[in-house]
Amino acid sequence: MLTDVDDLQQEFVHERGSLKGLVRVTAPWDMGRNYVAPALDRFMAAHPGVTTSLVLSDTTLDLNEAGIDIAVRYGRLPDSLLHLRRISTNRRLRSRRQAISTASGGRAIRPTCCG
């Protein structure tokens, strides 16, 4: 594990106040498209020596196998050697249609307002 950290430090060199190197990031499609990609654009604008590779996937990737440096994920981190840093909370709201479906036991129902 320490060798991986040393390798990452070698790739991401800090020279005279400027950052250089490639950072590989993965995120779910919705979060990656709406939040991570714009944040990476701002980061690269501030640090022209940095390039990024963003992998959008709703499946959990093997970070070592895919060569990923940073993963943005929803939910709890399974037991692993990965380090977690909470960057935001994610509050989800159920839609009315979903609530009606749940209340009806999953059966399709026709709203009384619409005939």
JSON list of N, CA and C in Angstrom, two decimals, residues 1 60-61 63-64 73-84:
[
{"chain": "A", "resi": 1, "resn": "MET", "atom": "N", "xyz": [0.82, -1.18, 0.00]},
{"chain": "A", "resi": 1, "resn": "MET", "atom": "CA", "xyz": [0.00, 0.00, 0.00]},
{"chain": "A", "resi": 1, "resn": "MET", "atom": "C", "xyz": [0.87, 1.26, 0.00]},
{"chain": "A", "resi": 60, "resn": "THR", "atom": "N", "xyz": [-19.75, -0.39, -9.09]},
{"chain": "A", "resi": 60, "resn": "THR", "atom": "CA", "xyz": [-18.56, -0.18, -8.26]},
{"chain": "A", "resi": 60, "resn": "THR", "atom": "C", "xyz": [-17.36, -0.81, -8.94]},
{"chain": "A", "resi": 61, "resn": "LEU", "atom": "N", "xyz": [-16.38, 0.01, -9.27]},
{"chain": "A", "resi": 61, "resn": "LEU", "atom": "CA", "xyz": [-15.19, -0.48, -9.95]},
{"chain": "A", "resi": 61, "resn": "LEU", "atom": "C", "xyz": [-14.13, -0.92, -8.94]},
{"chain": "A", "resi": 63, "resn": "LEU", "atom": "N", "xyz": [-10.85, -0.29, -7.80]},
{"chain": "A", "resi": 63, "resn": "LEU", "atom": "CA", "xyz": [-10.02, 0.89, -7.97]},
{"chain": "A", "resi": 63, "resn": "LEU", "atom": "C", "xyz": [-8.59, 0.56, -8.36]},
{"chain": "A", "resi": 64, "resn": "ASN", "atom": "N", "xyz": [-8.04, -0.50, -7.80]},
{"chain": "A", "resi": 64, "resn": "ASN", "atom": "CA", "xyz": [-6.67, -0.90, -8.15]},
{"chain": "A", "resi": 64, "resn": "ASN", "atom": "C", "xyz": [-6.60, -1.38, -9.59]},
{"chain": "A", "resi": 73, "resn": "ARG", "atom": "N", "xyz": [-18.40, 8.30, -4.22]},
{"chain": "A", "resi": 73, "resn": "ARG", "atom": "CA", "xyz": [-19.44, 7.27, -4.08]},
{"chain": "A", "resi": 73, "resn": "ARG", "atom": "C", "xyz": [-20.57, 7.75, -3.19]},
{"chain": "A", "resi": 74, "resn": "TYR", "atom": "N", "xyz": [-21.73, 7.13, -3.37]},
{"chain": "A", "resi": 74, "resn": "TYR", "atom": "CA", "xyz": [-22.86, 7.31, -2.47]},
{"chain": "A", "resi": 74, "resn": "TYR", "atom": "C", "xyz": [-22.79, 6.25, -1.38]},
{"chain": "A", "resi": 75, "resn": "GLY", "atom": "N", "xyz": [-23.38, 6.54, -0.23]},
{"chain": "A", "resi": 75, "resn": "GLY", "atom": "CA", "xyz": [-23.59, 5.52, 0.78]},
{"chain": "A", "resi": 75, "resn": "GLY", "atom": "C", "xyz": [-22.38, 5.20, 1.63]},
{"chain": "A", "resi": 76, "resn": "ARG", "atom": "N", "xyz": [-22.52, 4.09, 2.32]},
{"chain": "A", "resi": 76, "resn": "ARG", "atom": "CA", "xyz": [-21.47, 3.66, 3.24]},
{"chain": "A", "resi": 76, "resn": "ARG", "atom": "C", "xyz": [-20.36, 2.92, 2.50]},
{"chain": "A", "resi": 77, "resn": "LEU", "atom": "N", "xyz": [-19.17, 3.06, 3.03]},
{"chain": "A", "resi": 77, "resn": "LEU", "atom": "CA", "xyz": [-18.02, 2.37, 2.47]},
{"chain": "A", "resi": 77, "resn": "LEU", "atom": "C", "xyz": [-17.97, 0.97, 3.07]},
{"chain": "A", "resi": 78, "resn": "PRO", "atom": "N", "xyz": [-17.93, -0.07, 2.22]},
{"chain": "A", "resi": 78, "resn": "PRO", "atom": "CA", "xyz": [-17.81, -1.42, 2.78]},
{"chain": "A", "resi": 78, "resn": "PRO", "atom": "C", "xyz": [-16.46, -1.57, 3.49]},
{"chain": "A", "resi": 79, "resn": "ASP", "atom": "N", "xyz": [-16.37, -2.57, 4.34]},
{"chain": "A", "resi": 79, "resn": "ASP", "atom": "CA", "xyz": [-15.10, -2.81, 5.02]},
{"chain": "A", "resi": 79, "resn": "ASP", "atom": "C", "xyz": [-13.99, -2.97, 3.98]},
{"chain": "A", "resi": 80, "resn": "SER", "atom": "N", "xyz": [-13.00, -2.12, 4.10]},
{"chain": "A", "resi": 80, "resn": "SER", "atom": "CA", "xyz": [-11.88, -2.19, 3.15]},
{"chain": "A", "resi": 80, "resn": "SER", "atom": "C", "xyz": [-10.73, -1.37, 3.71]},
{"chain": "A", "resi": 81, "resn": "LEU", "atom": "N", "xyz": [-9.66, -1.30, 2.95]},
{"chain": "A", "resi": 81, "resn": "LEU", "atom": "CA", "xyz": [-8.51, -0.50, 3.33]},
{"chain": "A", "resi": 81, "resn": "LEU", "atom": "C", "xyz": [-8.60, 0.91, 2.76]},
{"chain": "A", "resi": 82, "resn": "LEU", "atom": "N", "xyz": [-9.71, 1.22, 2.09]},
{"chain": "A", "resi": 82, "resn": "LEU", "atom": "CA", "xyz": [-9.89, 2.56, 1.52]},
{"chain": "A", "resi": 82, "resn": "LEU", "atom": "C", "xyz": [-10.15, 3.58, 2.62]},
{"chain": "A", "resi": 83, "resn": "HIS", "atom": "N", "xyz": [-9.80, 4.81, 2.34]},
{"chain": "A", "resi": 83, "resn": "HIS", "atom": "CA", "xyz": [-10.03, 5.90, 3.29]},
{"chain": "A", "resi": 83, "resn": "HIS", "atom": "C", "xyz": [-11.22, 6.72, 2.84]},
{"chain": "A", "resi": 84, "resn": "LEU", "atom": "N", "xyz": [-12.08, 7.06, 3.77]},
{"chain": "A", "resi": 84, "resn": "LEU", "atom": "CA", "xyz": [-13.30, 7.78, 3.47]},
{"chain": "A", "resi": 84, "resn": "LEU", "atom": "C", "xyz": [-13.20, 9.22, 3.94]}
]
